[in-house]
PDB file of C-alpha atoms and ligand atoms in Angstrom:
ATOM      1  CA  MET A  13     -89.355 -90.596 -81.015  1.00 50.00           C
ATOM      2  CA  ILE A  14     -88.831 -87.311 -79.269  1.00 53.00           C
ATOM      3  CA  PHE A  15     -86.321 -88.172 -76.509  1.00 50.00           C
ATOM      4  CA  ASP A  16     -84.085 -85.252 -77.301  1.00 58.00           C
ATOM      5  CA  ARG A  17     -80.747 -85.106 -75.433  1.00 64.00           C
ATOM      6  CA  ARG A  18     -81.619 -88.237 -73.529  1.00 67.00           C
ATOM      7  CA  LEU A  19     -79.916 -91.532 -73.798  1.00 75.00           C
ATOM      8  CA  VAL A  20     -82.515 -94.191 -74.174  1.00 77.00           C
ATOM      9  CA  LEU A  21     -81.828 -97.878 -74.574  1.00 76.00           C
ATOM     10  CA  MET A  22     -84.280 -99.778 -76.573  1.00 79.00           C
ATOM     11  CA  ILE A  23     -84.432-103.469 -75.873  1.00 78.00           C
ATOM     12  CA  THR A  24     -86.200-105.512 -78.485  1.00 82.00           C
ATOM     13  CA  HIS A  25     -87.869-108.626 -77.351  1.00 79.00           C
ATOM     14  CA  LYS A  26     -89.885-111.091 -79.255  1.00 79.00           C
ATOM     15  CA  ASP A  27     -93.049-109.826 -77.536  1.00 78.00           C
ATOM     16  CA  GLY A  28     -92.202-106.224 -78.203  1.00 78.00           C
ATOM     17  CA  SER A  29     -89.754-103.435 -77.363  1.00 79.00           C
ATOM     18  CA  LYS A  30     -88.868-101.831 -74.012  1.00 78.00           C
ATOM     19  CA  TYR A  31     -87.282 -98.397 -73.409  1.00 76.00           C
ATOM     20  CA  ILE A  32     -84.874 -97.792 -70.581  1.00 75.00           C
ATOM     21  CA  ASN A  33     -84.035 -94.180 -69.704  1.00 79.00           C
ATOM     22  CA  VAL A  34     -80.257 -94.364 -68.866  1.00 79.00           C
ATOM     23  CA  ASN A  35     -80.186 -90.724 -67.754  1.00 81.00           C
ATOM     24  CA  MET A  36     -82.608 -91.535 -64.979  1.00 81.00           C
ATOM     25  CA  ILE A  37     -80.299 -94.254 -63.573  1.00 82.00           C
ATOM     26  CA  PHE A  38     -77.231 -91.995 -63.720  1.00 84.00           C
ATOM     27  CA  ARG A  39     -79.113 -89.255 -61.949  1.00 86.00           C
ATOM     28  CA  GLN A  40     -80.078 -91.634 -59.126  1.00 87.00           C
ATOM     29  CA  ILE A  41     -76.500 -92.910 -58.747  1.00 89.00           C
ATOM     30  CA  THR A  42     -75.168 -89.351 -58.669  1.00 91.00           C
ATOM     31  CA  LEU A  43     -77.728 -88.445 -56.045  1.00 91.00           C
ATOM     32  CA  TYR A  44     -76.673 -91.358 -53.799  1.00 92.00           C
ATOM     33  CA  VAL A  45     -72.975 -90.564 -54.201  1.00 92.00           C
ATOM     34  CA  LEU A  46     -73.654 -86.933 -53.401  1.00 93.00           C
ATOM     35  CA  LEU A  47     -75.685 -87.869 -50.318  1.00 93.00           C
ATOM     36  CA  PHE A  48     -72.866 -90.192 -49.181  1.00 93.00           C
ATOM     37  CA  PHE A  49     -70.234 -87.439 -49.482  1.00 92.00           C
ATOM     38  CA  LEU A  50     -72.456 -84.903 -47.788  1.00 93.00           C
ATOM     39  CA  SER A  51     -72.990 -87.149 -44.776  1.00 92.00           C
ATOM     40  CA  LEU A  52     -69.221 -87.892 -44.706  1.00 93.00           C
ATOM     41  CA  VAL A  53     -68.387 -84.172 -44.634  1.00 92.00           C
ATOM     42  CA  PHE A  54     -71.039 -83.621 -41.968  1.00 91.00           C
ATOM     43  CA  PHE A  55     -69.569 -86.454 -39.854  1.00 91.00           C
ATOM     44  CA  ILE A  56     -66.009 -85.032 -40.187  1.00 90.00           C
ATOM     45  CA  ILE A  57     -67.148 -81.535 -39.186  1.00 91.00           C
ATOM     46  CA  ILE A  58     -68.951 -82.894 -36.111  1.00 91.00           C
ATOM     47  CA  SER A  59     -65.887 -85.003 -35.135  1.00 91.00           C
ATOM     48  CA  ILE A  60     -63.502 -82.033 -35.424  1.00 90.00           C
ATOM     49  CA  GLY A  61     -65.831 -79.986 -33.234  1.00 90.00           C
ATOM     50  CA  VAL A  62     -65.906 -82.709 -30.580  1.00 90.00           C
ATOM     51  CA  PHE A  63     -62.094 -83.132 -30.651  1.00 89.00           C
ATOM     52  CA  ARG A  64     -61.574 -79.395 -30.390  1.00 91.00           C
ATOM     53  CA  SER A  65     -63.769 -79.015 -27.344  1.00 90.00           C
ATOM     54  CA  GLU A  66     -62.054 -82.015 -25.722  1.00 90.00           C
ATOM     55  CA  ILE A  67     -58.587 -80.506 -26.356  1.00 88.00           C
ATOM     56  CA  ALA A  68     -59.737 -77.167 -24.927  1.00 90.00           C
ATOM     57  CA  ASP A  69     -61.096 -79.047 -21.913  1.00 89.00           C
ATOM     58  CA  ILE A  70     -57.764 -80.827 -21.359  1.00 87.00           C
ATOM     59  CA  ASN A  71     -55.846 -77.550 -21.733  1.00 89.00           C
ATOM     60  CA  ALA A  72     -58.088 -75.841 -19.202  1.00 89.00           C
ATOM     61  CA  ARG A  73     -57.609 -78.700 -16.739  1.00 88.00           C
ATOM     62  CA  THR A  74     -53.826 -78.673 -17.257  1.00 84.00           C
ATOM     63  CA  SER A  75     -53.541 -74.940 -16.585  1.00 87.00           C
ATOM     64  CA  LEU A  76     -55.763 -75.318 -13.517  1.00 87.00           C
ATOM     65  CA  ILE A  77     -53.451 -78.025 -12.161  1.00 83.00           C
ATOM     66  CA  GLU A  78     -50.389 -75.878 -12.947  1.00 87.00           C
ATOM     67  CA  GLU A  79     -51.968 -72.926 -11.163  1.00 87.00           C
ATOM     68  CA  ARG A  80     -52.754 -75.041  -8.109  1.00 85.00           C
ATOM     69  CA  ASN A  81     -49.228 -76.412  -8.132  1.00 84.00           C
ATOM     70  CA  GLU A  82     -47.775 -72.898  -8.218  1.00 84.00           C
ATOM     71  CA  THR A  83     -50.055 -71.744  -5.405  1.00 80.00           C
ATOM     72  CA  MET A  84     -48.968 -74.734  -3.315  1.00 82.00           C
ATOM     73  CA  MET A  85     -45.282 -74.003  -3.968  1.00 81.00           C
ATOM     74  CA  LEU A  86     -45.798 -70.365  -2.976  1.00 80.00           C
ATOM     75  CA  GLY A  87     -47.669 -71.425   0.142  1.00 78.00           C
ATOM     76  CA  ASN A  88     -44.782 -73.728   0.912  1.00 78.00           C
ATOM     77  CA  ALA A  89     -42.281 -70.877   0.578  1.00 77.00           C
ATOM     78  CA  ILE A  90     -44.356 -68.672   2.878  1.00 74.00           C
ATOM     79  CA  LEU A  91     -44.585 -71.465   5.468  1.00 78.00           C
ATOM     80  CA  ASN A  92     -40.828 -71.984   5.235  1.00 75.00           C
ATOM     81  CA  ASP A  93     -40.347 -68.277   5.857  1.00 76.00           C
ATOM     82  CA  GLU A  94     -42.607 -68.445   8.884  1.00 77.00           C
ATOM     83  CA  ILE A  95     -40.764 -71.467  10.238  1.00 69.00           C
ATOM     84  CA  ASN A  96     -37.460 -69.632   9.820  1.00 70.00           C
ATOM     85  CA  GLN A  97     -38.887 -66.616  11.624  1.00 73.00           C
ATOM     86  CA  ARG A  98     -40.113 -68.803  14.524  1.00 72.00           C
ATOM     87  CA  LEU A  99     -36.726 -70.543  14.668  1.00 67.00           C
ATOM     88  CA  GLU A 100     -35.066 -67.138  14.810  1.00 67.00           C
ATOM     89  CA  GLU A 101     -37.356 -66.097  17.656  1.00 69.00           C
ATOM     90  CA  ILE A 102     -36.636 -69.341  19.487  1.00 64.00           C
ATOM     91  CA  ALA A 103     -32.899 -68.751  19.014  1.00 64.00           C
ATOM     92  CA  ILE A 104     -33.248 -65.200  20.384  1.00 64.00           C
ATOM     93  CA  ALA A 105     -35.381 -66.492  23.265  1.00 68.00           C
ATOM     94  CA  SER A 106     -32.830 -69.128  24.203  1.00 63.00           C
ATOM     95  CA  ASP A 107     -30.067 -66.514  23.997  1.00 62.00           C
ATOM     96  CA  LYS A 108     -32.064 -64.364  26.372  1.00 64.00           C
ATOM     97  CA  ILE A 109     -32.569 -67.287  28.739  1.00 63.00           C
ATOM     98  CA  ASP A 110     -28.803 -67.860  28.701  1.00 60.00           C
ATOM     99  CA  ASN A 111     -28.300 -64.192  29.550  1.00 63.00           C
ATOM    100  CA  LEU A 112     -30.871 -64.354  32.324  1.00 63.00           C
ATOM    101  CA  GLU A 113     -29.149 -67.367  33.810  1.00 57.00           C
ATOM    102  CA  GLY A 114     -25.983 -65.300  33.973  1.00 53.00           C
ATOM    103  CA  VAL A 115     -27.611 -62.487  35.897  1.00 55.00           C
ATOM    104  CA  ILE A 116     -30.012 -64.531  37.991  1.00 55.00           C
ATOM    105  CA  GLY A 117     -30.604 -62.948  41.391  1.00 51.00           C
ATOM    106  CA  VAL A 118     -29.754 -59.507  40.010  1.00 50.00           C
ATOM    107  CA  ASP A 119     -32.560 -59.188  37.489  1.00 45.00           C
ATOM    108  CA  ASN A 120     -35.724 -60.966  38.606  1.00 41.00           C
ATOM    109  CA  THR A 121     -38.343 -59.069  36.583  1.00 42.00           C
ATOM    110  CA  PRO A 122     -41.013 -61.679  35.845  1.00 41.00           C
ATOM    111  CA  ASN A 123     -42.678 -62.219  32.419  1.00 39.00           C
ATOM    112  CA  GLU A 124     -40.187 -60.099  30.557  1.00 43.00           C
ATOM    113  CA  ASN A 125     -40.856 -59.943  26.833  1.00 46.00           C
ATOM    114  CA  LEU A 126     -38.231 -62.249  25.389  1.00 42.00           C
ATOM    115  CA  LEU A 127     -37.956 -60.284  22.164  1.00 48.00           C
ATOM    116  CA  GLU A 128     -36.342 -57.259  23.654  1.00 59.00           C
ATOM    117  CA  ARG A 129     -37.884 -53.847  23.466  1.00 69.00           C
ATOM    118  CA  ILE A 130     -35.370 -51.134  22.886  1.00 73.00           C
ATOM    119  CA  ASP A 131     -35.933 -47.874  24.736  1.00 77.00           C
ATOM    120  CA  VAL A 132     -35.950 -45.734  21.583  1.00 80.00           C
ATOM    121  CA  ALA A 133     -36.906 -42.481  23.339  1.00 79.00           C
ATOM    122  CA  SER A 134     -33.713 -42.516  25.402  1.00 81.00           C
ATOM    123  CA  ILE A 135     -31.375 -42.640  22.369  1.00 86.00           C
ATOM    124  CA  THR A 136     -29.519 -39.344  21.953  1.00 87.00           C
ATOM    125  CA  GLY A 137     -28.614 -37.658  18.675  1.00 89.00           C
ATOM    126  CA  ALA A 138     -24.946 -38.458  19.225  1.00 89.00           C
ATOM    127  CA  GLN A 139     -25.778 -42.136  19.720  1.00 89.00           C
ATOM    128  CA  LYS A 140     -27.839 -42.134  16.531  1.00 91.00           C
ATOM    129  CA  ALA A 141     -24.917 -40.586  14.649  1.00 92.00           C
ATOM    130  CA  PHE A 142     -22.646 -43.311  16.053  1.00 93.00           C
ATOM    131  CA  PHE A 143     -25.024 -46.008  14.766  1.00 94.00           C
ATOM    132  CA  MET A 144     -25.160 -44.331  11.337  1.00 95.00           C
ATOM    133  CA  LYS A 145     -21.379 -44.267  11.105  1.00 95.00           C
ATOM    134  CA  PHE A 146     -20.593 -47.817  12.160  1.00 96.00           C
ATOM    135  CA  ILE A 147     -23.612 -49.937  11.182  1.00 97.00           C
ATOM    136  CA  PRO A 148     -24.488 -50.375   7.475  1.00 97.00           C
ATOM    137  CA  ASN A 149     -27.205 -47.981   6.323  1.00 97.00           C
ATOM    138  CA  GLY A 150     -28.324 -46.198   3.168  1.00 96.00           C
ATOM    139  CA  TYR A 151     -27.885 -47.067  -0.492  1.00 97.00           C
ATOM    140  CA  PRO A 152     -24.642 -48.741  -1.565  1.00 97.00           C
ATOM    141  CA  LEU A 153     -24.611 -47.117  -5.004  1.00 97.00           C
ATOM    142  CA  GLU A 154     -24.850 -43.799  -6.804  1.00 89.00           C
ATOM    143  CA  THR A 155     -27.955 -44.502  -8.902  1.00 95.00           C
ATOM    144  CA  PHE A 156     -29.911 -47.571  -9.903  1.00 95.00           C
ATOM    145  CA  SER A 157     -32.755 -48.425 -12.273  1.00 95.00           C
ATOM    146  CA  GLY A 158     -34.689 -50.613  -9.837  1.00 94.00           C
ATOM    147  CA  ILE A 159     -34.510 -53.668  -7.620  1.00 94.00           C
ATOM    148  CA  THR A 160     -34.177 -56.535 -10.056  1.00 92.00           C
ATOM    149  CA  ASP A 161     -34.250 -59.309  -7.466  1.00 91.00           C
ATOM    150  CA  PRO A 162     -35.165 -58.892  -3.796  1.00 92.00           C
ATOM    151  CA  TYR A 163     -33.689 -60.682  -0.796  1.00 94.00           C
ATOM    152  CA  GLY A 164     -35.334 -63.820   0.557  1.00 91.00           C
ATOM    153  CA  THR A 165     -36.923 -67.110  -0.389  1.00 84.00           C
ATOM    154  CA  ARG A 166     -38.969 -67.021  -3.511  1.00 76.00           C
ATOM    155  CA  PHE A 167     -40.511 -69.412  -5.973  1.00 71.00           C
ATOM    156  CA  HIS A 168     -38.462 -69.180  -9.145  1.00 66.00           C
ATOM    157  CA  PRO A 169     -40.963 -69.110 -12.045  1.00 59.00           C
ATOM    158  CA  VAL A 170     -38.473 -70.492 -14.566  1.00 60.00           C
ATOM    159  CA  LEU A 171     -36.515 -72.991 -12.483  1.00 67.00           C
ATOM    160  CA  ARG A 172     -39.747 -73.949 -10.633  1.00 74.00           C
ATOM    161  CA  VAL A 173     -37.893 -74.274  -7.324  1.00 78.00           C
ATOM    162  CA  VAL A 174     -37.900 -72.357  -4.063  1.00 82.00           C
ATOM    163  CA  ARG A 175     -34.545 -70.641  -3.675  1.00 79.00           C
ATOM    164  CA  GLN A 176     -32.843 -68.395  -1.192  1.00 87.00           C
ATOM    165  CA  HIS A 177     -31.434 -65.075  -2.414  1.00 91.00           C
ATOM    166  CA  THR A 178     -28.871 -63.810   0.100  1.00 93.00           C
ATOM    167  CA  GLY A 179     -28.846 -60.177  -1.042  1.00 95.00           C
ATOM    168  CA  THR A 180     -30.700 -57.427  -2.884  1.00 96.00           C
ATOM    169  CA  ASP A 181     -30.000 -56.862  -6.594  1.00 96.00           C
ATOM    170  CA  PHE A 182     -29.943 -53.267  -7.838  1.00 96.00           C
ATOM    171  CA  GLY A 183     -30.060 -52.926 -11.630  1.00 96.00           C
ATOM    172  CA  ALA A 184     -27.376 -50.394 -12.581  1.00 96.00           C
ATOM    173  CA  ARG A 185     -25.396 -49.330 -15.630  1.00 96.00           C
ATOM    174  CA  ILE A 186     -21.842 -50.691 -15.728  1.00 96.00           C
ATOM    175  CA  GLY A 187     -19.474 -48.246 -14.041  1.00 96.00           C
ATOM    176  CA  THR A 188     -21.934 -46.881 -11.453  1.00 96.00           C
ATOM    177  CA  GLY A 189     -20.118 -45.838  -8.253  1.00 97.00           C
ATOM    178  CA  VAL A 190     -20.364 -48.226  -5.290  1.00 98.00           C
ATOM    179  CA  PHE A 191     -19.928 -46.864  -1.744  1.00 98.00           C
ATOM    180  CA  ALA A 192     -19.188 -48.407   1.641  1.00 98.00           C
ATOM    181  CA  THR A 193     -22.399 -48.279   3.698  1.00 98.00           C
ATOM    182  CA  ALA A 194     -20.509 -47.877   7.019  1.00 97.00           C
ATOM    183  CA  ASP A 195     -16.986 -47.454   8.348  1.00 98.00           C
ATOM    184  CA  GLY A 196     -15.015 -50.688   8.297  1.00 98.00           C
ATOM    185  CA  VAL A 197     -12.085 -52.605   6.927  1.00 98.00           C
ATOM    186  CA  VAL A 198     -11.918 -54.252   3.495  1.00 98.00           C
ATOM    187  CA  ASP A 199     -11.435 -57.949   4.217  1.00 95.00           C
ATOM    188  CA  TRP A 200     -11.857 -59.154   0.642  1.00 96.00           C
ATOM    189  CA  ALA A 201     -11.177 -57.434  -2.695  1.00 96.00           C
ATOM    190  CA  ASP A 202     -10.805 -60.005  -5.423  1.00 93.00           C
ATOM    191  CA  SER A 203     -11.304 -59.937  -9.185  1.00 91.00           C
ATOM    192  CA  GLY A 204     -11.695 -63.702  -9.621  1.00 91.00           C
ATOM    193  CA  TRP A 205     -14.776 -65.906  -9.942  1.00 90.00           C
ATOM    194  CA  ASN A 206     -15.511 -65.910  -6.187  1.00 93.00           C
ATOM    195  CA  GLY A 207     -18.038 -68.746  -6.397  1.00 89.00           C
ATOM    196  CA  GLY A 208     -20.231 -66.878  -8.879  1.00 89.00           C
ATOM    197  CA  TYR A 209     -20.085 -63.509  -7.087  1.00 93.00           C
ATOM    198  CA  GLY A 210     -17.579 -62.338  -9.717  1.00 94.00           C
ATOM    199  CA  LYS A 211     -15.452 -59.326  -8.777  1.00 95.00           C
ATOM    200  CA  LEU A 212     -16.252 -58.984  -5.082  1.00 97.00           C
ATOM    201  CA  VAL A 213     -15.577 -56.619  -2.180  1.00 97.00           C
ATOM    202  CA  LYS A 214     -16.389 -57.598   1.414  1.00 97.00           C
ATOM    203  CA  ILE A 215     -16.187 -55.091   4.250  1.00 98.00           C
ATOM    204  CA  THR A 216     -16.055 -56.067   7.921  1.00 98.00           C
ATOM    205  CA  HIS A 217     -17.793 -53.485  10.112  1.00 97.00           C
ATOM    206  CA  SER A 218     -17.960 -53.125  13.896  1.00 95.00           C
ATOM    207  CA  PHE A 219     -20.173 -55.244  16.157  1.00 95.00           C
ATOM    208  CA  GLY A 220     -20.377 -58.326  13.860  1.00 96.00           C
ATOM    209  CA  PHE A 221     -21.693 -56.697  10.671  1.00 97.00           C
ATOM    210  CA  LYS A 222     -20.386 -57.348   7.157  1.00 98.00           C
ATOM    211  CA  THR A 223     -21.370 -56.093   3.724  1.00 98.00           C
ATOM    212  CA  TYR A 224     -20.814 -57.731   0.312  1.00 98.00           C
ATOM    213  CA  TYR A 225     -20.672 -55.895  -3.038  1.00 98.00           C
ATOM    214  CA  ALA A 226     -20.730 -58.362  -5.953  1.00 96.00           C
ATOM    215  CA  HIS A 227     -20.683 -58.664  -9.789  1.00 96.00           C
ATOM    216  CA  LEU A 228     -18.433 -55.573  -9.943  1.00 97.00           C
ATOM    217  CA  ASN A 229     -16.607 -54.245 -12.975  1.00 96.00           C
ATOM    218  CA  GLU A 230     -13.810 -52.422 -11.171  1.00 97.00           C
ATOM    219  CA  ILE A 231     -12.479 -52.686  -7.614  1.00 97.00           C
ATOM    220  CA  ILE A 232     -10.947 -49.486  -6.229  1.00 97.00           C
ATOM    221  CA  VAL A 233      -9.949 -50.494  -2.675  1.00 97.00           C
ATOM    222  CA  LYS A 234      -7.382 -53.050  -1.563  1.00 97.00           C
ATOM    223  CA  SER A 235      -7.875 -55.806   0.981  1.00 97.00           C
ATOM    224  CA  GLY A 236      -6.789 -54.604   4.424  1.00 97.00           C
ATOM    225  CA  THR A 237      -7.626 -50.923   3.867  1.00 97.00           C
ATOM    226  CA  PHE A 238      -9.855 -49.069   6.309  1.00 98.00           C
ATOM    227  CA  VAL A 239     -12.757 -47.298   4.643  1.00 98.00           C
ATOM    228  CA  LYS A 240     -15.213 -44.622   5.717  1.00 97.00           C
ATOM    229  CA  LYS A 241     -18.964 -44.619   5.195  1.00 97.00           C
ATOM    230  CA  GLY A 242     -19.730 -43.211   1.747  1.00 97.00           C
ATOM    231  CA  GLN A 243     -16.227 -43.895   0.384  1.00 97.00           C
ATOM    232  CA  LEU A 244     -16.060 -45.004  -3.262  1.00 97.00           C
ATOM    233  CA  ILE A 245     -14.896 -48.635  -3.189  1.00 97.00           C
ATOM    234  CA  ALA A 246     -15.819 -50.024  -6.631  1.00 97.00           C
ATOM    235  CA  ARG A 247     -17.803 -49.649  -9.829  1.00 97.00           C
ATOM    236  CA  THR A 248     -20.736 -51.874 -10.829  1.00 97.00           C
ATOM    237  CA  GLY A 249     -20.459 -54.511 -13.540  1.00 95.00           C
ATOM    238  CA  ASN A 250     -21.796 -57.824 -14.762  1.00 94.00           C
ATOM    239  CA  SER A 251     -19.094 -60.275 -13.599  1.00 93.00           C
ATOM    240  CA  GLY A 252     -19.671 -63.788 -12.229  1.00 91.00           C
ATOM    241  CA  VAL A 253     -23.067 -65.491 -12.478  1.00 87.00           C
ATOM    242  CA  SER A 254     -25.166 -62.535 -13.583  1.00 85.00           C
ATOM    243  CA  THR A 255     -27.933 -62.096 -16.143  1.00 85.00           C
ATOM    244  CA  GLY A 256     -27.427 -58.353 -16.531  1.00 91.00           C
ATOM    245  CA  PRO A 257     -25.486 -55.399 -15.123  1.00 95.00           C
ATOM    246  CA  HIS A 258     -26.376 -55.069 -11.431  1.00 95.00           C
ATOM    247  CA  LEU A 259     -25.010 -54.755  -7.907  1.00 97.00           C
ATOM    248  CA  HIS A 260     -25.686 -57.659  -5.564  1.00 96.00           C
ATOM    249  CA  TYR A 261     -25.576 -56.167  -2.067  1.00 97.00           C
ATOM    250  CA  GLU A 262     -25.534 -58.232   1.110  1.00 97.00           C
ATOM    251  CA  VAL A 263     -25.670 -57.334   4.766  1.00 97.00           C
ATOM    252  CA  ARG A 264     -24.535 -60.048   7.156  1.00 97.00           C
ATOM    253  CA  PHE A 265     -24.613 -60.298  10.910  1.00 96.00           C
ATOM    254  CA  LEU A 266     -22.329 -62.949  12.441  1.00 95.00           C
ATOM    255  CA  GLU A 267     -21.894 -64.316   8.890  1.00 94.00           C
ATOM    256  CA  GLN A 268     -25.660 -64.828   8.426  1.00 94.00           C
ATOM    257  CA  PRO A 269     -27.245 -62.881   5.535  1.00 95.00           C
ATOM    258  CA  ILE A 270     -30.082 -60.615   6.682  1.00 96.00           C
ATOM    259  CA  ASN A 271     -32.478 -58.459   4.639  1.00 96.00           C
ATOM    260  CA  PRO A 272     -30.348 -55.594   3.220  1.00 97.00           C
ATOM    261  CA  MET A 273     -33.391 -53.423   2.451  1.00 96.00           C
ATOM    262  CA  ASN A 274     -34.064 -52.912   6.189  1.00 95.00           C
ATOM    263  CA  PHE A 275     -30.627 -51.259   6.323  1.00 97.00           C
ATOM    264  CA  VAL A 276     -30.775 -49.549   2.925  1.00 96.00           C
ATOM    265  CA  GLN A 277     -33.942 -47.687   3.979  1.00 95.00           C
ATOM    266  CA  TRP A 278     -32.554 -46.856   7.411  1.00 95.00           C
ATOM    267  CA  ASP A 279     -31.550 -43.228   8.126  1.00 93.00           C
ATOM    268  CA  MET A 280     -31.671 -40.555  10.843  1.00 90.00           C
ATOM    269  CA  LYS A 281     -35.283 -39.691  10.002  1.00 90.00           C
ATOM    270  CA  ASN A 282     -36.671 -43.213  10.467  1.00 90.00           C
ATOM    271  CA  PHE A 283     -34.088 -44.309  12.989  1.00 92.00           C
ATOM    272  CA  ASP A 284     -36.523 -46.539  14.929  1.00 89.00           C
ATOM    273  CA  SER A 285     -37.575 -48.579  11.867  1.00 90.00           C
ATOM    274  CA  ILE A 286     -34.641 -50.970  12.046  1.00 92.00           C
ATOM    275  CA  PHE A 287     -35.554 -52.214  15.542  1.00 91.00           C
ATOM    276  CA  GLN A 288     -38.971 -53.342  14.303  1.00 89.00           C
ATOM    277  CA  LYS A 289     -37.821 -54.694  10.953  1.00 91.00           C
ATOM    278  CA  GLU A 290     -34.618 -56.525  11.867  1.00 92.00           C
ATOM    279  CA  ARG A 291     -35.310 -58.549  14.957  1.00 90.00           C
ATOM    280  CA  SER A 292     -32.435 -61.014  14.775  1.00 91.00           C
ATOM    281  CA  ILE A 293     -30.114 -58.490  16.457  1.00 93.00           C
ATOM    282  CA  ALA A 294     -30.018 -57.788  20.198  1.00 92.00           C
ATOM    283  CA  TRP A 295     -30.362 -54.034  19.679  1.00 92.00           C
ATOM    284  CA  GLN A 296     -30.725 -53.090  23.364  1.00 89.00           C
ATOM    285  CA  SER A 297     -27.523 -54.937  24.145  1.00 90.00           C
ATOM    286  CA  LEU A 298     -25.767 -53.170  21.254  1.00 92.00           C
ATOM    287  CA  LEU A 299     -27.093 -49.804  22.469  1.00 90.00           C
ATOM    288  CA  THR A 300     -25.680 -50.486  25.940  1.00 89.00           C
ATOM    289  CA  THR A 301     -22.309 -51.336  24.376  1.00 90.00           C
ATOM    290  CA  ILE A 302     -22.319 -48.126  22.324  1.00 90.00           C
ATOM    291  CA  ASN A 303     -23.308 -46.089  25.399  1.00 87.00           C
ATOM    292  CA  ASN A 304     -20.320 -47.542  27.227  1.00 88.00           C
ATOM    293  CA  LEU A 305     -18.019 -46.728  24.308  1.00 87.00           C
ATOM    294  CA  MET A 306     -19.219 -43.118  24.234  1.00 83.00           C
ATOM    295  CA  ASP A 307     -18.845 -42.524  27.980  1.00 78.00           C
TER     296      ASP A 307
HETATM  297 ZN1  LIG B  20     -28.158 -61.189  -6.215  1.00 66.94          ZN
END
């Protein structure tokens, strides 16, 4: 028998003997087991692939929804802004109507533009200088690194809400000089919490204007003191609700915050800009008042 290295069973029967090759059977079993595992692995790989693509699909859809949501929120904020602007115009228009009622019979110019047009060409140099002295203009601080948060309604990316920012934030190193942006009187100089403003100086200017200087480190002026434009009043800090050293600067007219940047960028060279940019103020009426004062 030459079945070398093979296990062979020999079964002896009364009619003769039979050989069974055991190796053959083992080989077949091994083959089946191997095939089973191979198809299992194949199935798992296919399943993982399917799951992965489904997860990617879900992620893509989620981010699309988030994007749409954000766009809608932004659109909402813009619409709100527009509504506010229209309301402002309506308020100005109704003011004008009130004025017209007062002078009815004297002034009967029909179809007058309700948003008043100021006669810029007639303003003299002396009048301009008067404006620049008494109405907030120019930068409220020595140097700054950039505007860290602008004025206005904006969609807060972290808080996911539309919020109103009543001033302009200038990033500045602690101790940077802060200056009065027009002549006025200090009506608030307080080193307390001030509702999150931190160390705060408020200046009341002529003709209904006010300026706020917040999150200060050091206050130099006292409440009740008269200050000149460009006078050092404080030094910047990081007090109150603040996420970093900066100056929060506000310009208010009749207590209502208005966009400070219109005033910050206002100077002798672009004197007319303010009349286009800040339309909530009856400039022509103010000009008449100033003319009377200067007579
Ligand atoms: Zn601020």
